[in-house]
mmCIF file with all atom_site columns, C-alpha atoms in Angstrom:
data_model
loop_
_atom_site.group_PDB
_atom_site.id
_atom_site.type_symbol
_atom_site.label_atom_id
_atom_site.label_alt_id
_atom_site.label_comp_id
_atom_site.label_asym_id
_atom_site.label_entity_id
_atom_site.label_seq_id
_atom_site.pdbx_PDB_ins_code
_atom_site.Cartn_x
_atom_site.Cartn_y
_atom_site.Cartn_z
_atom_site.occupancy
_atom_site.B_iso_or_equiv
_atom_site.pdbx_formal_charge
_atom_site.auth_seq_id
_atom_site.auth_comp_id
_atom_site.auth_asym_id
_atom_site.auth_atom_id
_atom_site.pdbx_PDB_model_num
ATOM 1   C CA . MET A 1 1   ? 47.730 126.961 130.456 1.00 0.00 ? 1   MET A CA 1
ATOM 2   C CA . SER A 1 2   ? 45.861 124.042 131.846 1.00 0.00 ? 2   SER A CA 1
ATOM 3   C CA . SER A 1 3   ? 42.555 124.170 133.639 1.00 0.00 ? 3   SER A CA 1
ATOM 4   C CA . LYS A 1 4   ? 43.032 124.542 137.401 1.00 0.00 ? 4   LYS A CA 1
ATOM 5   C CA . ARG A 1 5   ? 39.616 123.161 138.314 1.00 0.00 ? 5   ARG A CA 1
ATOM 6   C CA . ASN A 1 6   ? 37.509 120.218 137.272 1.00 0.00 ? 6   ASN A CA 1
ATOM 7   C CA . VAL A 1 7   ? 34.202 122.111 137.378 1.00 0.00 ? 7   VAL A CA 1
ATOM 8   C CA . ARG A 1 8   ? 33.845 125.718 136.258 1.00 0.00 ? 8   ARG A CA 1
ATOM 9   C CA . SER A 1 9   ? 30.814 127.929 136.670 1.00 0.00 ? 9   SER A CA 1
ATOM 10  C CA . THR A 1 10  ? 30.486 130.584 133.993 1.00 0.00 ? 10  THR A CA 1
ATOM 11  C CA . ASP A 1 11  ? 30.404 133.528 136.372 1.00 0.00 ? 11  ASP A CA 1
ATOM 12  C CA . THR A 1 12  ? 31.907 132.583 139.730 1.00 0.00 ? 12  THR A CA 1
ATOM 13  C CA . THR A 1 13  ? 35.065 130.969 141.005 1.00 0.00 ? 13  THR A CA 1
ATOM 14  C CA . ASP A 1 14  ? 35.365 128.552 143.895 1.00 0.00 ? 14  ASP A CA 1
ATOM 15  C CA . ALA A 1 15  ? 37.188 131.314 145.783 1.00 0.00 ? 15  ALA A CA 1
ATOM 16  C CA . GLN A 1 16  ? 34.275 133.705 145.205 1.00 0.00 ? 16  GLN A CA 1
ATOM 17  C CA . LYS A 1 17  ? 31.800 131.195 146.607 1.00 0.00 ? 17  LYS A CA 1
ATOM 18  C CA . ALA A 1 18  ? 33.950 130.489 149.664 1.00 0.00 ? 18  ALA A CA 1
ATOM 19  C CA . ASN A 1 19  ? 35.029 134.084 150.367 1.00 0.00 ? 19  ASN A CA 1
ATOM 20  C CA . SER A 1 20  ? 32.064 136.180 149.387 1.00 0.00 ? 20  SER A CA 1
ATOM 21  C CA . THR A 1 21  ? 32.795 139.915 149.459 1.00 0.00 ? 21  THR A CA 1
ATOM 22  C CA . PRO A 1 22  ? 30.593 142.904 148.612 1.00 0.00 ? 22  PRO A CA 1
ATOM 23  C CA . ARG A 1 23  ? 30.491 143.295 144.844 1.00 0.00 ? 23  ARG A CA 1
ATOM 24  C CA . PHE A 1 24  ? 28.826 145.703 142.448 1.00 0.00 ? 24  PHE A CA 1
ATOM 25  C CA . GLU A 1 25  ? 25.170 146.254 143.227 1.00 0.00 ? 25  GLU A CA 1
ATOM 26  C CA . GLN A 1 26  ? 24.544 145.622 139.534 1.00 0.00 ? 26  GLN A CA 1
ATOM 27  C CA . PRO A 1 27  ? 27.017 144.394 136.928 1.00 0.00 ? 27  PRO A CA 1
ATOM 28  C CA . LEU A 1 28  ? 28.492 147.008 134.622 1.00 0.00 ? 28  LEU A CA 1
ATOM 29  C CA . SER A 1 29  ? 27.482 146.727 130.975 1.00 0.00 ? 29  SER A CA 1
ATOM 30  C CA . ASP A 1 30  ? 30.096 146.125 128.292 1.00 0.00 ? 30  ASP A CA 1
ATOM 31  C CA . ASP A 1 31  ? 29.715 149.753 127.168 1.00 0.00 ? 31  ASP A CA 1
ATOM 32  C CA . GLN A 1 32  ? 30.245 151.026 130.719 1.00 0.00 ? 32  GLN A CA 1
ATOM 33  C CA . ILE A 1 33  ? 33.398 148.939 131.048 1.00 0.00 ? 33  ILE A CA 1
ATOM 34  C CA . TRP A 1 34  ? 34.802 150.200 127.718 1.00 0.00 ? 34  TRP A CA 1
ATOM 35  C CA . THR A 1 35  ? 34.067 153.787 128.794 1.00 0.00 ? 35  THR A CA 1
ATOM 36  C CA . MET A 1 36  ? 35.783 153.245 132.142 1.00 0.00 ? 36  MET A CA 1
ATOM 37  C CA . LEU A 1 37  ? 38.835 151.713 130.457 1.00 0.00 ? 37  LEU A CA 1
ATOM 38  C CA . GLN A 1 38  ? 39.092 154.579 127.951 1.00 0.00 ? 38  GLN A CA 1
ATOM 39  C CA . THR A 1 39  ? 38.847 157.238 130.660 1.00 0.00 ? 39  THR A CA 1
ATOM 40  C CA . ALA A 1 40  ? 40.940 155.485 133.309 1.00 0.00 ? 40  ALA A CA 1
ATOM 41  C CA . VAL A 1 41  ? 44.067 157.151 134.634 1.00 0.00 ? 41  VAL A CA 1
ATOM 42  C CA . ASN A 1 42  ? 46.061 154.251 133.192 1.00 0.00 ? 42  ASN A CA 1
ATOM 43  C CA . SER A 1 43  ? 44.312 154.231 129.803 1.00 0.00 ? 43  SER A CA 1
ATOM 44  C CA . THR A 1 44  ? 47.654 154.886 128.049 1.00 0.00 ? 44  THR A CA 1
ATOM 45  C CA . ARG A 1 45  ? 48.696 151.458 129.305 1.00 0.00 ? 45  ARG A CA 1
ATOM 46  C CA . ILE A 1 46  ? 45.423 149.671 128.543 1.00 0.00 ? 46  ILE A CA 1
ATOM 47  C CA . ILE A 1 47  ? 44.128 151.055 125.230 1.00 0.00 ? 47  ILE A CA 1
ATOM 48  C CA . PRO A 1 48  ? 47.217 150.185 123.109 1.00 0.00 ? 48  PRO A CA 1
ATOM 49  C CA . ILE A 1 49  ? 46.819 146.559 124.253 1.00 0.00 ? 49  ILE A CA 1
ATOM 50  C CA . VAL A 1 50  ? 43.117 146.618 123.351 1.00 0.00 ? 50  VAL A CA 1
ATOM 51  C CA . GLU A 1 51  ? 44.112 147.866 119.890 1.00 0.00 ? 51  GLU A CA 1
ATOM 52  C CA . GLY A 1 52  ? 46.784 145.167 119.534 1.00 0.00 ? 52  GLY A CA 1
ATOM 53  C CA . ASP A 1 53  ? 49.706 147.618 119.717 1.00 0.00 ? 53  ASP A CA 1
ATOM 54  C CA . TRP A 1 54  ? 50.980 146.316 123.051 1.00 0.00 ? 54  TRP A CA 1
ATOM 55  C CA . LYS A 1 55  ? 54.529 147.532 122.416 1.00 0.00 ? 55  LYS A CA 1
ATOM 56  C CA . SER A 1 56  ? 53.353 151.170 122.560 1.00 0.00 ? 56  SER A CA 1
ATOM 57  C CA . SER A 1 57  ? 51.770 150.696 125.994 1.00 0.00 ? 57  SER A CA 1
ATOM 58  C CA . THR A 1 58  ? 53.246 152.894 128.719 1.00 0.00 ? 58  THR A CA 1
ATOM 59  C CA . ARG A 1 59  ? 54.222 149.704 130.546 1.00 0.00 ? 59  ARG A CA 1
ATOM 60  C CA . SER A 1 60  ? 56.851 147.395 129.102 1.00 0.00 ? 60  SER A CA 1
ATOM 61  C CA . TYR A 1 61  ? 55.646 143.857 128.468 1.00 0.00 ? 61  TYR A CA 1
ATOM 62  C CA . GLU A 1 62  ? 58.043 141.078 127.546 1.00 0.00 ? 62  GLU A CA 1
ATOM 63  C CA . SER A 1 63  ? 55.587 139.377 125.228 1.00 0.00 ? 63  SER A CA 1
ATOM 64  C CA . ARG A 1 64  ? 52.221 139.675 123.548 1.00 0.00 ? 64  ARG A CA 1
ATOM 65  C CA . GLU A 1 65  ? 50.930 137.023 125.979 1.00 0.00 ? 65  GLU A CA 1
ATOM 66  C CA . ASP A 1 66  ? 52.014 139.099 129.005 1.00 0.00 ? 66  ASP A CA 1
ATOM 67  C CA . ALA A 1 67  ? 50.202 142.141 127.623 1.00 0.00 ? 67  ALA A CA 1
ATOM 68  C CA . ALA A 1 68  ? 47.059 140.105 126.873 1.00 0.00 ? 68  ALA A CA 1
ATOM 69  C CA . CYS A 1 69  ? 47.145 138.675 130.393 1.00 0.00 ? 69  CYS A CA 1
ATOM 70  C CA . ALA A 1 70  ? 47.385 142.197 131.843 1.00 0.00 ? 70  ALA A CA 1
ATOM 71  C CA . LEU A 1 71  ? 44.390 143.224 129.751 1.00 0.00 ? 71  LEU A CA 1
ATOM 72  C CA . ILE A 1 72  ? 42.387 140.255 131.052 1.00 0.00 ? 72  ILE A CA 1
ATOM 73  C CA . PHE A 1 73  ? 43.291 141.289 134.615 1.00 0.00 ? 73  PHE A CA 1
ATOM 74  C CA . ASP A 1 74  ? 41.954 144.800 133.911 1.00 0.00 ? 74  ASP A CA 1
ATOM 75  C CA . LEU A 1 75  ? 38.800 143.510 132.240 1.00 0.00 ? 75  LEU A CA 1
ATOM 76  C CA . SER A 1 76  ? 38.263 141.085 135.121 1.00 0.00 ? 76  SER A CA 1
ATOM 77  C CA . PHE A 1 77  ? 38.494 143.855 137.673 1.00 0.00 ? 77  PHE A CA 1
ATOM 78  C CA . TYR A 1 78  ? 35.877 145.989 135.920 1.00 0.00 ? 78  TYR A CA 1
ATOM 79  C CA . ALA A 1 79  ? 33.650 143.011 135.001 1.00 0.00 ? 79  ALA A CA 1
ATOM 80  C CA . ASP A 1 80  ? 33.614 141.853 138.621 1.00 0.00 ? 80  ASP A CA 1
ATOM 81  C CA . TYR A 1 81  ? 35.414 138.635 137.620 1.00 0.00 ? 81  TYR A CA 1
ATOM 82  C CA . ARG A 1 82  ? 32.531 137.341 135.490 1.00 0.00 ? 82  ARG A CA 1
ATOM 83  C CA . PHE A 1 83  ? 34.093 134.782 133.138 1.00 0.00 ? 83  PHE A CA 1
ATOM 84  C CA . SER A 1 84  ? 31.476 135.133 130.420 1.00 0.00 ? 84  SER A CA 1
ATOM 85  C CA . GLN A 1 85  ? 31.679 138.934 130.278 1.00 0.00 ? 85  GLN A CA 1
ATOM 86  C CA . VAL A 1 86  ? 35.492 138.989 130.346 1.00 0.00 ? 86  VAL A CA 1
ATOM 87  C CA . ARG A 1 87  ? 35.672 136.436 127.521 1.00 0.00 ? 87  ARG A CA 1
ATOM 88  C CA . ARG A 1 88  ? 33.156 138.454 125.484 1.00 0.00 ? 88  ARG A CA 1
ATOM 89  C CA . LEU A 1 89  ? 35.043 141.736 126.056 1.00 0.00 ? 89  LEU A CA 1
ATOM 90  C CA . PHE A 1 90  ? 38.441 140.175 125.336 1.00 0.00 ? 90  PHE A CA 1
ATOM 91  C CA . LYS A 1 91  ? 37.144 138.755 122.043 1.00 0.00 ? 91  LYS A CA 1
ATOM 92  C CA . GLN A 1 92  ? 36.271 142.327 120.998 1.00 0.00 ? 92  GLN A CA 1
ATOM 93  C CA . THR A 1 93  ? 39.939 143.353 121.205 1.00 0.00 ? 93  THR A CA 1
ATOM 94  C CA . ALA A 1 94  ? 42.773 142.931 118.738 1.00 0.00 ? 94  ALA A CA 1
ATOM 95  C CA . MET A 1 95  ? 44.352 140.466 121.214 1.00 0.00 ? 95  MET A CA 1
ATOM 96  C CA . ARG A 1 96  ? 41.462 138.002 120.835 1.00 0.00 ? 96  ARG A CA 1
ATOM 97  C CA . ASP A 1 97  ? 43.529 135.182 119.333 1.00 0.00 ? 97  ASP A CA 1
ATOM 98  C CA . VAL A 1 98  ? 46.159 135.028 122.084 1.00 0.00 ? 98  VAL A CA 1
ATOM 99  C CA . PHE A 1 99  ? 44.269 132.770 124.532 1.00 0.00 ? 99  PHE A CA 1
ATOM 100 C CA . THR A 1 100 ? 41.538 130.118 124.411 1.00 0.00 ? 100 THR A CA 1
ATOM 101 C CA . ASP A 1 101 ? 38.327 130.470 126.446 1.00 0.00 ? 101 ASP A CA 1
ATOM 102 C CA . THR A 1 102 ? 39.680 128.039 129.053 1.00 0.00 ? 102 THR A CA 1
ATOM 103 C CA . GLU A 1 103 ? 42.922 129.998 129.358 1.00 0.00 ? 103 GLU A CA 1
ATOM 104 C CA . ILE A 1 104 ? 40.979 133.248 129.701 1.00 0.00 ? 104 ILE A CA 1
ATOM 105 C CA . SER A 1 105 ? 38.892 131.713 132.492 1.00 0.00 ? 105 SER A CA 1
ATOM 106 C CA . ASP A 1 106 ? 42.059 130.513 134.257 1.00 0.00 ? 106 ASP A CA 1
ATOM 107 C CA . ILE A 1 107 ? 43.522 134.033 134.067 1.00 0.00 ? 107 ILE A CA 1
ATOM 108 C CA . VAL A 1 108 ? 40.267 135.551 135.399 1.00 0.00 ? 108 VAL A CA 1
ATOM 109 C CA . GLU A 1 109 ? 40.382 133.130 138.318 1.00 0.00 ? 109 GLU A CA 1
ATOM 110 C CA . GLU A 1 110 ? 44.041 133.973 138.952 1.00 0.00 ? 110 GLU A CA 1
ATOM 111 C CA . ALA A 1 111 ? 43.191 137.693 138.841 1.00 0.00 ? 111 ALA A CA 1
ATOM 112 C CA . TYR A 1 112 ? 40.444 137.192 141.414 1.00 0.00 ? 112 TYR A CA 1
ATOM 113 C CA . ILE A 1 113 ? 42.773 135.350 143.764 1.00 0.00 ? 113 ILE A CA 1
ATOM 114 C CA . LEU A 1 114 ? 45.657 137.828 143.347 1.00 0.00 ? 114 LEU A CA 1
ATOM 115 C CA . GLN A 1 115 ? 43.365 140.871 143.730 1.00 0.00 ? 115 GLN A CA 1
ATOM 116 C CA . ASP A 1 116 ? 41.838 139.219 146.825 1.00 0.00 ? 116 ASP A CA 1
ATOM 117 C CA . GLY A 1 117 ? 38.388 139.744 145.320 1.00 0.00 ? 117 GLY A CA 1
ATOM 118 C CA . ARG A 1 118 ? 38.646 143.536 145.331 1.00 0.00 ? 118 ARG A CA 1
ATOM 119 C CA . SER A 1 119 ? 36.348 145.394 143.001 1.00 0.00 ? 119 SER A CA 1
ATOM 120 C CA . TYR A 1 120 ? 35.775 148.977 141.947 1.00 0.00 ? 120 TYR A CA 1
ATOM 121 C CA . PRO A 1 121 ? 33.090 150.809 143.964 1.00 0.00 ? 121 PRO A CA 1
ATOM 122 C CA . THR A 1 122 ? 29.522 151.075 142.773 1.00 0.00 ? 122 THR A CA 1
ATOM 123 C CA . PHE A 1 123 ? 28.688 154.388 141.142 1.00 0.00 ? 123 PHE A CA 1
ATOM 124 C CA . THR A 1 124 ? 25.198 155.679 141.884 1.00 0.00 ? 124 THR A CA 1
#
């Protein structure tokens, strides 16, 4: 994957700056995100990818790269599309060697655009 932008902020995309939408009141911690992923309704799809066993996911992926991309989409959604947090979380998984930091950032940006900036609600 090549970089889609010349200048990249660590935690926002150009689309986020232009189309600001309500986000989390406070960012979720890494631990909160891992807990949410483990208890999510679709955890049987996500957790095998986190563990590197993407073939046993409940969703069929054609390649390891497709599964890693799906994981980055999920992490992005929970991390409110913060590049630095998504990269950090992804590097804690067994899929960590699939993409470079730049590729991860490109996928996070793509996720933001495709999800139209939607985020999970704030839990109080």
